[in-house]
Coordinates of C-alpha atoms and ligand atoms in Angstrom, one line a residue:
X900 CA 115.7 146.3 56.2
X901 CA 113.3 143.7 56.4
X902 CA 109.9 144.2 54.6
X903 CA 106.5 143.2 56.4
X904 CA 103.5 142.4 54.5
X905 CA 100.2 141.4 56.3
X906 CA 98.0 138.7 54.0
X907 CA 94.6 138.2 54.7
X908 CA 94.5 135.0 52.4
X909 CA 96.2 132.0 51.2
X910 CA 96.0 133.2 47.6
X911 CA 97.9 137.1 48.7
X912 CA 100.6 134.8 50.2
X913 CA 101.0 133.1 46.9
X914 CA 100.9 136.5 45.3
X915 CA 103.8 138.1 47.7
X916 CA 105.5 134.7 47.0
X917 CA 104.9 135.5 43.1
X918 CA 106.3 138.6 42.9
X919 CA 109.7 137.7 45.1
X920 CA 110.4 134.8 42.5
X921 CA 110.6 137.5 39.8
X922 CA 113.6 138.8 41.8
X923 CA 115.4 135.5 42.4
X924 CA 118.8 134.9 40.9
X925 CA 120.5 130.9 40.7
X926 CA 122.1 129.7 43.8
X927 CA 119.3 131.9 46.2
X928 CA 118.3 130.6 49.1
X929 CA 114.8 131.1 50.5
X930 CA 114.4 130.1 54.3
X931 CA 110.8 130.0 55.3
X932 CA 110.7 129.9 59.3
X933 CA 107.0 129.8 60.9
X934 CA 104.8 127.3 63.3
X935 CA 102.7 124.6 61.7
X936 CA 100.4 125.6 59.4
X937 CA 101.6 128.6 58.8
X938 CA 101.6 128.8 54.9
X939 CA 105.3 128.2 54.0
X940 CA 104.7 125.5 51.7
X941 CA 101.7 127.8 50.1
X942 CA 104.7 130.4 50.3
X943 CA 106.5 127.6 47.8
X944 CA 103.2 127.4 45.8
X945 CA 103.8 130.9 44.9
X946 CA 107.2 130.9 44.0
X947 CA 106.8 127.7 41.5
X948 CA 103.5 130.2 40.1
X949 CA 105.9 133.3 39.7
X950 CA 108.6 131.1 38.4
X951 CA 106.5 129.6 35.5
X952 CA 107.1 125.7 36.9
X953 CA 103.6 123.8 36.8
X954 CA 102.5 124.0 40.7
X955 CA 99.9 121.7 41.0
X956 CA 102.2 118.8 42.6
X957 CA 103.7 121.3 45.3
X958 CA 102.7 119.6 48.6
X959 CA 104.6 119.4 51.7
X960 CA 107.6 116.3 50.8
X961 CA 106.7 114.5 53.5
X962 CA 108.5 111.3 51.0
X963 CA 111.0 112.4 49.2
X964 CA 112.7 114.9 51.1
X965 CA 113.5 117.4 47.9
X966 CA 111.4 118.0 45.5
X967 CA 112.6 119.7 41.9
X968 CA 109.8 121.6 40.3
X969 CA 111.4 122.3 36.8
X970 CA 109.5 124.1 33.7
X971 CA 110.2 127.7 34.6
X972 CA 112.9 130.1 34.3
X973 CA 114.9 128.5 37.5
X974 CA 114.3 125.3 39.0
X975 CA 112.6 125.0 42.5
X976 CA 114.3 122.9 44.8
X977 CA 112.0 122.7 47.8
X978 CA 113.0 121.2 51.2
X979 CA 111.3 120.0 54.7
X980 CA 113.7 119.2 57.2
X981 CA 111.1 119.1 59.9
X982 CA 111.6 115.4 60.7
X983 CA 115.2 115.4 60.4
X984 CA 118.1 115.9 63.2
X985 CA 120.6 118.4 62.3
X986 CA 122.9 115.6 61.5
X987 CA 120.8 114.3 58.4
X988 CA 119.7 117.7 57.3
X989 CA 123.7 117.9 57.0
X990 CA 124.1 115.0 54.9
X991 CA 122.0 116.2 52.6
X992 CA 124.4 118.2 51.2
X993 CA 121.9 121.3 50.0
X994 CA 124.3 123.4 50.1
X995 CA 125.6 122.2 46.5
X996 CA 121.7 121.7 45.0
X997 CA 120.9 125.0 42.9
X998 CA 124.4 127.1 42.6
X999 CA 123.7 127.1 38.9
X1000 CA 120.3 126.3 37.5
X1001 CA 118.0 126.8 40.4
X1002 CA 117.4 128.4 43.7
X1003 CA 116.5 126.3 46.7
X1004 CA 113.6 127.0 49.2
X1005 CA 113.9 125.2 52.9
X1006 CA 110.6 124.9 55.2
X1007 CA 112.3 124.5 59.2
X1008 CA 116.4 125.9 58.3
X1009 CA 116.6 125.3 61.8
X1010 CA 118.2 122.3 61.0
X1011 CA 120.7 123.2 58.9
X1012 CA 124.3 124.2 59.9
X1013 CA 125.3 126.3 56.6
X1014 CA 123.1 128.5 55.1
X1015 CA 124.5 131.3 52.5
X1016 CA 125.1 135.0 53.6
X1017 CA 122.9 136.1 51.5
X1018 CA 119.7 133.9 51.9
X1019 CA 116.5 135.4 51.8
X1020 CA 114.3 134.6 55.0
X1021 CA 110.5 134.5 55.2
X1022 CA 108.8 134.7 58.1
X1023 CA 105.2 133.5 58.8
X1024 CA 103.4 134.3 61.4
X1025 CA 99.7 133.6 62.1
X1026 CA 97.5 136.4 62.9
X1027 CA 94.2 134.4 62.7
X1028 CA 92.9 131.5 60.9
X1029 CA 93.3 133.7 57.4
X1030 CA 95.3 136.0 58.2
X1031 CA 99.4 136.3 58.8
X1032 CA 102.3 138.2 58.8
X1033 CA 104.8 137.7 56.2
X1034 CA 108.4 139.1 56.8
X1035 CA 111.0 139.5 53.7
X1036 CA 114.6 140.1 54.5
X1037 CA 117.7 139.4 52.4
X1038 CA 120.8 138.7 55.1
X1039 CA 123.8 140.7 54.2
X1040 CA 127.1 139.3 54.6
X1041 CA 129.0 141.7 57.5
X1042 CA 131.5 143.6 56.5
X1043 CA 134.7 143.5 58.8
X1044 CA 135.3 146.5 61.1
X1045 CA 138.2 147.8 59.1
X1046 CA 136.4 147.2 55.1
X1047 CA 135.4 151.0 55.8
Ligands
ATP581 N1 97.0 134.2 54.7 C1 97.3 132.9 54.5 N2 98.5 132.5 54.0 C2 98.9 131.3 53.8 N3 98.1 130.2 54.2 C3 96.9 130.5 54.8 C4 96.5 131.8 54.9 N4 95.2 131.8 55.5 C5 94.9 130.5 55.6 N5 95.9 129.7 55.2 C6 95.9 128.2 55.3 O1 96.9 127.8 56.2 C7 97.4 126.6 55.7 C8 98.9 126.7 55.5 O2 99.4 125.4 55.2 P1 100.9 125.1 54.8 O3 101.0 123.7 54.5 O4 101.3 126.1 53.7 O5 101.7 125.4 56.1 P2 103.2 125.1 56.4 O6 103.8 126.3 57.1 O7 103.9 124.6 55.2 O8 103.1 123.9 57.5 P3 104.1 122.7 57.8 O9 105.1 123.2 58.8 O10 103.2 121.7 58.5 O11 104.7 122.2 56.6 C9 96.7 126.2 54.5 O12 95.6 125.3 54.8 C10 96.2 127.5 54.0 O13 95.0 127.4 53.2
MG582 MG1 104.9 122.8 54.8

């Protein structure tokens, strides 16, 4: 069941984003879907801050195109494949980054052809200039008709 929180500031997004890192696990996958602007790398912010890794360098990685925020009790990967094709998010290869010491977060998993069955997607929406709605929902894999 997905969860929907409404945040009326840049700083409660950061919080929310806080208090899902507590719950992370290595090898999770958090896909953050939402326009421009709509606060998924302040979403990252937050998860470095509930993490324990030092946030002040979290900015979009416009340069490189993952970033490693290390320090805390996992280490962040953080992605933005906004300017890339489906074909170069694929040669990436994120699907090996962070099976063992880290979880890895994705702004626009649009692009990605493989993303595990038990991701964790975010969804931002704006509401207004502060505020948005912030949707929480771990996938589960399917079970096949017959598991029972
Ligand atoms: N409730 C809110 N939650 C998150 N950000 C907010 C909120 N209200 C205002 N903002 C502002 O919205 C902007 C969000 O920017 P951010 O870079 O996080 O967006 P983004 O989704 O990563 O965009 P992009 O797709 O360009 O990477 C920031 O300027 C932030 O201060
Ligand atoms: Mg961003």
């Amino acid at each position: 069941m997905p969860v929907v929180h409404t945040s009326r500031s840049e700083a409660e997004t950061r919080r929310l984003a806080q208090a899902l890192a507590t719950t992370l696990k290595p090898g999770d996958q958090i896909l953050l879907t939402g326009d421009l602007g709509a606060g998924k790398t302040a979403f990252v912010r937050g998860l470095a801050d509930g993490l324990g890794a030092p946030v002040d360098e979290v900015s979009s990685p416009t340069f490189t195109l993952v970033q490693e925020y290390r320090g805390g009790r996992l280490v962040l990967y953080h992605a933005d494949l906004y300017r890339l094709t489906r074909a170069a998010a694929e040669d990436l290869g994120l699907e090996e980054i962070g099976l063992r010491d880290g979880v890895l977060a994705v702004e626009w998993p649009d692009r990605l052809e493989h993303v595990a069955a038990d991701a964790i997607c975010v969804g931002i929406e704006w509401i207004d200039e502060t505020s948005r709605h912030i949707t929480i929902e771990r996938l589960t894999a399917r079970r096949a008709p017959h598991d029972g």
